[in-house]
Each structure stands twice: as C-alpha cells, then as structure tokens.
PDB file of C-alpha atoms in Angstrom:
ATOM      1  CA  UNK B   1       0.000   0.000   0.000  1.00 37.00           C
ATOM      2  CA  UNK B   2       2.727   2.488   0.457  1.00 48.00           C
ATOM      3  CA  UNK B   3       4.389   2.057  -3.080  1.00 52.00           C
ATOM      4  CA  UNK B   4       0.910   2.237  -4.535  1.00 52.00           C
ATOM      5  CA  UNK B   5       0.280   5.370  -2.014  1.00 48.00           C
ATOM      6  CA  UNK B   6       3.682   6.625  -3.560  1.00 53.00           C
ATOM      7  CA  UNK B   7       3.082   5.976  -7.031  1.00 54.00           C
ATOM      8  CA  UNK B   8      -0.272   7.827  -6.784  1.00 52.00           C
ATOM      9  CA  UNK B   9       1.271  11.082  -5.444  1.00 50.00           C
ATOM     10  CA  UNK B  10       4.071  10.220  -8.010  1.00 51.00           C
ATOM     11  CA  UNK B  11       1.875  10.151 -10.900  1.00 49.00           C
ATOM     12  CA  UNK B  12      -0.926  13.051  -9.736  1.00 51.00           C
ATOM     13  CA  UNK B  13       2.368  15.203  -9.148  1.00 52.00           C
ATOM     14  CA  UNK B  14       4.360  14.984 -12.349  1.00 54.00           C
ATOM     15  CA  UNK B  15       2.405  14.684 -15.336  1.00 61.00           C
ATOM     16  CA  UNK B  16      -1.333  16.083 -14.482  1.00 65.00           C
ATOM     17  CA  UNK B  17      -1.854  17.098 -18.308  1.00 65.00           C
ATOM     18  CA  UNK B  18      -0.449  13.704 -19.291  1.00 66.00           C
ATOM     19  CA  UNK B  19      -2.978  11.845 -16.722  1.00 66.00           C
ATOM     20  CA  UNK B  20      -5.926  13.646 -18.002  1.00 66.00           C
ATOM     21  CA  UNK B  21      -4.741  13.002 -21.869  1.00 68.00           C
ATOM     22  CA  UNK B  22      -4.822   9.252 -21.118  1.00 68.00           C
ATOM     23  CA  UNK B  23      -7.843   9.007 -19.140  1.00 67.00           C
ATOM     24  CA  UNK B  24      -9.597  11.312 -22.407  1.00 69.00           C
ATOM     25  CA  UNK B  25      -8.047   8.419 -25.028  1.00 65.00           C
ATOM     26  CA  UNK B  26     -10.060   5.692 -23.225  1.00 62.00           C
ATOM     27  CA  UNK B  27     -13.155   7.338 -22.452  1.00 61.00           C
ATOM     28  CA  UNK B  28     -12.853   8.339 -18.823  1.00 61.00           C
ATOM     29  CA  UNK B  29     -13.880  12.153 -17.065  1.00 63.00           C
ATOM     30  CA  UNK B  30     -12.490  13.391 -14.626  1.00 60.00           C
ATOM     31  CA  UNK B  31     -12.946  12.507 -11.129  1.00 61.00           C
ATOM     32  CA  UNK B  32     -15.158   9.499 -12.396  1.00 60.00           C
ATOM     33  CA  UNK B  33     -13.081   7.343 -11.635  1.00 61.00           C
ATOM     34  CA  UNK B  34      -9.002   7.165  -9.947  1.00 65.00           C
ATOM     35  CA  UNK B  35      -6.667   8.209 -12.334  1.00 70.00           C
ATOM     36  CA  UNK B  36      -4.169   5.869 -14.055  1.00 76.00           C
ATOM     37  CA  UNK B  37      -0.480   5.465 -12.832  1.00 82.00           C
ATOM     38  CA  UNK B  38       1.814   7.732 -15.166  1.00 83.00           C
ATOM     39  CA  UNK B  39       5.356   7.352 -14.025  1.00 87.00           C
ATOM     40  CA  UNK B  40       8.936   8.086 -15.389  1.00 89.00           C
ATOM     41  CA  UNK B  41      11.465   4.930 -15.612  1.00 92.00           C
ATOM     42  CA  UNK B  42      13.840   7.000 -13.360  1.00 92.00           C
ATOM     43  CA  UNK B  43      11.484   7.534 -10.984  1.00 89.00           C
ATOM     44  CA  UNK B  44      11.580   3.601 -10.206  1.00 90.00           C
ATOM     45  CA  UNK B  45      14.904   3.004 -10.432  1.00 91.00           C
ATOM     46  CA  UNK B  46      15.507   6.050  -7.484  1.00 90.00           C
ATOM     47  CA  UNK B  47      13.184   4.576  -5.608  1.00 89.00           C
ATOM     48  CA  UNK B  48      14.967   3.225  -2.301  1.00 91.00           C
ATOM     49  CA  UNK B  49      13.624  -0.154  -1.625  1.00 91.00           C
ATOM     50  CA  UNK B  50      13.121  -1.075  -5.155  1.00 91.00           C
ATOM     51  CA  UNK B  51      16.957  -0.218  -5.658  1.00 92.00           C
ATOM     52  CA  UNK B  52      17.614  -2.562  -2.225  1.00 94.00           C
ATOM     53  CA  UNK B  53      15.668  -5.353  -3.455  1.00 93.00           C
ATOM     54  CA  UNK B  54      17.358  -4.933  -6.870  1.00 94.00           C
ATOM     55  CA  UNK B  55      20.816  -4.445  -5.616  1.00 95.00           C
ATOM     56  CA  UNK B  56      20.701  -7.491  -3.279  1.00 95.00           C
ATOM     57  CA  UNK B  57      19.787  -9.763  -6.875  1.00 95.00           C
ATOM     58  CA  UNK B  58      22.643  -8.636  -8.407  1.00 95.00           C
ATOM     59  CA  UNK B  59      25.012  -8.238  -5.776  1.00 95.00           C
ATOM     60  CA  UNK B  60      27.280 -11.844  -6.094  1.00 95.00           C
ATOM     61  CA  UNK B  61      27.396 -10.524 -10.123  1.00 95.00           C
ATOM     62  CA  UNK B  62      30.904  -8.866 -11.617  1.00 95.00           C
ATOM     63  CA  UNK B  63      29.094  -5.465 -12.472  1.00 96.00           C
ATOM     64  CA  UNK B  64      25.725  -4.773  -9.606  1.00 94.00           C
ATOM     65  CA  UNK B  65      25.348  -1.270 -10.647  1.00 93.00           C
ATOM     66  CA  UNK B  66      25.230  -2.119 -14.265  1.00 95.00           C
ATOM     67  CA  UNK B  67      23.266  -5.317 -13.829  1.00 95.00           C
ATOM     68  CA  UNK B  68      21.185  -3.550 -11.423  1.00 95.00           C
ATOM     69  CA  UNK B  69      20.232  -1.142 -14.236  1.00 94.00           C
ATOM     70  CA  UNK B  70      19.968  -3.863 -16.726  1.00 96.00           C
ATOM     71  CA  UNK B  71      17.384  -5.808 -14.002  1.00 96.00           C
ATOM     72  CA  UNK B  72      15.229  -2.937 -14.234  1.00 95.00           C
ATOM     73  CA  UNK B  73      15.267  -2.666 -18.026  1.00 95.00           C
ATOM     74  CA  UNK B  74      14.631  -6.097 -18.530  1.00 96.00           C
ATOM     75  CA  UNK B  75      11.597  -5.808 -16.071  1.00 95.00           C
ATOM     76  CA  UNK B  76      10.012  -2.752 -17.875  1.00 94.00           C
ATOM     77  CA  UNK B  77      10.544  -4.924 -21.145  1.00 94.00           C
ATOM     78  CA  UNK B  78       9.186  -7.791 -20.239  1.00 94.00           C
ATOM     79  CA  UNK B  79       5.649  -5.964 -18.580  1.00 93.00           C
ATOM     80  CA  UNK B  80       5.536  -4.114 -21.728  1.00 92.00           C
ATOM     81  CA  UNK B  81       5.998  -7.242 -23.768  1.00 92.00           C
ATOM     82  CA  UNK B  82       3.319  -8.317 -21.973  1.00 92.00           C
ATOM     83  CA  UNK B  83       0.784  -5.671 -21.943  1.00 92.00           C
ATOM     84  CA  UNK B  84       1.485  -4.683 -18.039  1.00 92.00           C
ATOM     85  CA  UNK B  85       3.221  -1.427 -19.184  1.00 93.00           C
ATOM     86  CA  UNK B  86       3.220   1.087 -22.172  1.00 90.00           C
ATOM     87  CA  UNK B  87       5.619   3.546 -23.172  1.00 90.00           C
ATOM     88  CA  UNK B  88       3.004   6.215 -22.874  1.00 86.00           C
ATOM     89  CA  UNK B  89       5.336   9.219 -23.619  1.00 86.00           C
ATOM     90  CA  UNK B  90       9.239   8.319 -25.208  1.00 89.00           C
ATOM     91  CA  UNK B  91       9.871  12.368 -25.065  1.00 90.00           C
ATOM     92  CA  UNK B  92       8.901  12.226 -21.156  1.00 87.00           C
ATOM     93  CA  UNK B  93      10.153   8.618 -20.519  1.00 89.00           C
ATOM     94  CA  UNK B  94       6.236   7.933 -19.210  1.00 88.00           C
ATOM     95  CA  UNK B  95       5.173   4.550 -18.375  1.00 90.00           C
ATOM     96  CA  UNK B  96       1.451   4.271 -17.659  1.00 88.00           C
ATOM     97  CA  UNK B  97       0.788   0.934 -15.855  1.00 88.00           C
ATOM     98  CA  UNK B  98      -2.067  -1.201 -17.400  1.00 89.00           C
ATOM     99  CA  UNK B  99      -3.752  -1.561 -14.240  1.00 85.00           C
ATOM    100  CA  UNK B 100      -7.244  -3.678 -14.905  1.00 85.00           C
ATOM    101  CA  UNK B 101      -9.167  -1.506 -12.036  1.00 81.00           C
ATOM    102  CA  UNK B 102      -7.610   2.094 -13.569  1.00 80.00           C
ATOM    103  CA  UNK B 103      -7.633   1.315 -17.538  1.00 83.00           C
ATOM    104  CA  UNK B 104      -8.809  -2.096 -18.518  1.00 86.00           C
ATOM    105  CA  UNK B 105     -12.163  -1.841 -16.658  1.00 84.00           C
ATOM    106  CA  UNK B 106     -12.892   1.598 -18.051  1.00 80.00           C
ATOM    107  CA  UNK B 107     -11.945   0.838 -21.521  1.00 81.00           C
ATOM    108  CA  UNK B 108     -14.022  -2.136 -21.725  1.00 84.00           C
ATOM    109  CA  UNK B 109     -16.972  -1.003 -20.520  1.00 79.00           C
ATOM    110  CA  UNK B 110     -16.769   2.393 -22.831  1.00 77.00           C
ATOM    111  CA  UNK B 111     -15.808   0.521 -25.619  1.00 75.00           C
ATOM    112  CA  UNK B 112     -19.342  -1.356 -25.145  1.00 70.00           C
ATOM    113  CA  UNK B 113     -21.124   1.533 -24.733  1.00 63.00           C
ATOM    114  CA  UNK B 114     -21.935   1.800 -21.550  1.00 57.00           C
ATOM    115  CA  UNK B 115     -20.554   3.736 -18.308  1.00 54.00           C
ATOM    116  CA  UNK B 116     -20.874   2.675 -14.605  1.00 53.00           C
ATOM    117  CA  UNK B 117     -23.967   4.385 -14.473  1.00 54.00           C
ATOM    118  CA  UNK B 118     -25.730   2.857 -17.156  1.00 53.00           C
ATOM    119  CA  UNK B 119     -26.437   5.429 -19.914  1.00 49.00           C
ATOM    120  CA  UNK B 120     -25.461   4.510 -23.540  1.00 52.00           C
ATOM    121  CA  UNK B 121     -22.527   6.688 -24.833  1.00 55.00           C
ATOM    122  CA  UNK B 122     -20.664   6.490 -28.391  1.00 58.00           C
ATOM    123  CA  UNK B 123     -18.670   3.781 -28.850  1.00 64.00           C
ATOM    124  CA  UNK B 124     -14.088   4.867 -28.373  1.00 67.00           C
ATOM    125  CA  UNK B 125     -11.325   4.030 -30.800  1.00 71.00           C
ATOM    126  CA  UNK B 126      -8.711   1.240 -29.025  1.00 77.00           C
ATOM    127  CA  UNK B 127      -5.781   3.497 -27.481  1.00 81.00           C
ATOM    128  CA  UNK B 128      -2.367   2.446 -27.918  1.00 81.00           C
ATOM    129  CA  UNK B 129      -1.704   1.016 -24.727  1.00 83.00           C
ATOM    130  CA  UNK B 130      -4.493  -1.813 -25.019  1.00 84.00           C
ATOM    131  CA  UNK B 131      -3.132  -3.142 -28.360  1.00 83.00           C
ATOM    132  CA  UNK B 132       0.056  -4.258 -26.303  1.00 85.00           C
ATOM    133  CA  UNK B 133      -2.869  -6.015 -24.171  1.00 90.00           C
ATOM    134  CA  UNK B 134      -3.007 -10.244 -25.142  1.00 91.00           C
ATOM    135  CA  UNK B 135      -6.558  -9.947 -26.972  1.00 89.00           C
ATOM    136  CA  UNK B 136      -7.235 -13.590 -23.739  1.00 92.00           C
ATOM    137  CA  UNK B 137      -7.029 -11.194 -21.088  1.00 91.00           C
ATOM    138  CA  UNK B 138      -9.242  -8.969 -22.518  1.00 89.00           C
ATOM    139  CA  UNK B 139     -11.581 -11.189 -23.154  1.00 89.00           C
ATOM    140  CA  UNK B 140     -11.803 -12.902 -20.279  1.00 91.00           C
ATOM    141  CA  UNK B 141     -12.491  -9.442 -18.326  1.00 90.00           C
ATOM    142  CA  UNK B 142     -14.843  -8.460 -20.487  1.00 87.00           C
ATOM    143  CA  UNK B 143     -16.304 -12.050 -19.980  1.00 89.00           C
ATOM    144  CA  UNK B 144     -16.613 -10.939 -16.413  1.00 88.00           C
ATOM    145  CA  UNK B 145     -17.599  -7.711 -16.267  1.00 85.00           C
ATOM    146  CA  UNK B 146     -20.780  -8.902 -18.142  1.00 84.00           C
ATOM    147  CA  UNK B 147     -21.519 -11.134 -15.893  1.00 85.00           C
ATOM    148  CA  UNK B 148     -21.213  -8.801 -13.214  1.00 81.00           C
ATOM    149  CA  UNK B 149     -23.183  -6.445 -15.653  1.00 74.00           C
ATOM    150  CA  UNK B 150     -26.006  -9.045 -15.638  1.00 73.00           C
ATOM    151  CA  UNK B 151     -25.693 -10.442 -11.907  1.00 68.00           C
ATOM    152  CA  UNK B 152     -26.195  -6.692 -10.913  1.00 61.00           C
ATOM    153  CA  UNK B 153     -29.709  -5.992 -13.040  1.00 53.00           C
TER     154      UNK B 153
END
C-alpha cells in the first residue's frame, strides 16, 4: 500500500496534463473514476527499496550497478511485452501501468457503450496502450464484467 500510495502522489504530481490526456483516449472524465499510474522509468529506479531489493539480486554478479540497471530494463521490457506497461510518452520517458481496475475496466466497458452508471454513450477508438494487451485477457475481463453487468440488473 505504500508504493501504490507513492506511485499515486508520483503520478498526480508529475504529469497532471499527461494523466488527463490518457484518461480522455479511453473514455474516462475526470474525477469518475481514480486516475491511471503515469510514471517516469527514473522515478523507479531512485526509488529506495526497489533499488535494495534490486541491488541485493545482483550483488554476487561482476558489475551490480550495471546489472542492477539492466534488471530494471529487462523488467520494464518484459511488462511491456506483456501488456502490463506502455511507453506512454518516449519524449517524457512515461510509463502508464495497465492496471485492470484504472484502464482495462474503463476501456471495456466504454468501448461497449456503456458507463458505470448505465447510460449509452458512443462507442471509443482502441488506445495504444491496449493493443500491447493479449486480446485472452481482454476477453476474459470483459467475460466478467458482463456477468457482473447481468448479476447486478
């Protein structure tokens, strides 16, 4: 809870225009809903226990600081790689984590049509940062949310 806690203030404090600019791409307003988690690769990597757990991997290896920075590359790769992550801005170095509660949820149930309180709006375009999404796990929420949808009616 406190990285989360950290990551929020993290991401409401730097990029504000950049928060608002994703939540407009998938369909959310603002204040409907928490915002999604924008931060900057640098901003992990500084971050003091992350660096401690990350240092005491590497630490028995010839280079740690350099395999230390390769750890966390090779993280952010592979969450990307699996639709966890998304470059959101290269310019800015922005991540924006693919959260289910913060973007998948919202996405899905815009892209149907619907919002959380029911009223029919226009359909949205797929953003970016869903294509990187494996098309199962999309499916499968949207699987659930309609139940949910249904169970709740």
């Amino acid at each position: 809870l406190d990285c989360e806690s950290e990551l929020r203030h993290i991401s409401s404090c730097l990029n504000q225009a950049a928060t608002e600019d994703c939540m407009d791409l998938y369909g959310a307003e603002a204040n409907s809903m928490p915002p999604p988690f924008l931060f900057t690769f640098q901003s992990i990597c500084s971050d003091a226990r992350l660096s401690s757990i990350a240092r005491s991997l590497v630490s028995s290896t010839n280079l740690p600081d350099a395999n230390m920075h390769r750890l966390f590359q090779k993280t952010f790769a592979a969450m990307s790689k699996d639709g966890l992550l998304s470059l959101y801005d290269p310019g800015e170095d922005l991540y924006l984590l693919v959260s289910c509660n913060r973007v998948l949820e919202p996405f899905l149930k815009r892209s149907k049509g619907m919002d959380d309180g029911g009223f029919v709006r226009p359909n949205i375009p797929e953003p970016f940062f869903i294509r990187s999404v494996p098309r199962k796990r999309l499916n499968e929420l949207a699987s659930y949310l309609a139940t949910q949808q249904s169970g709740s009616v």
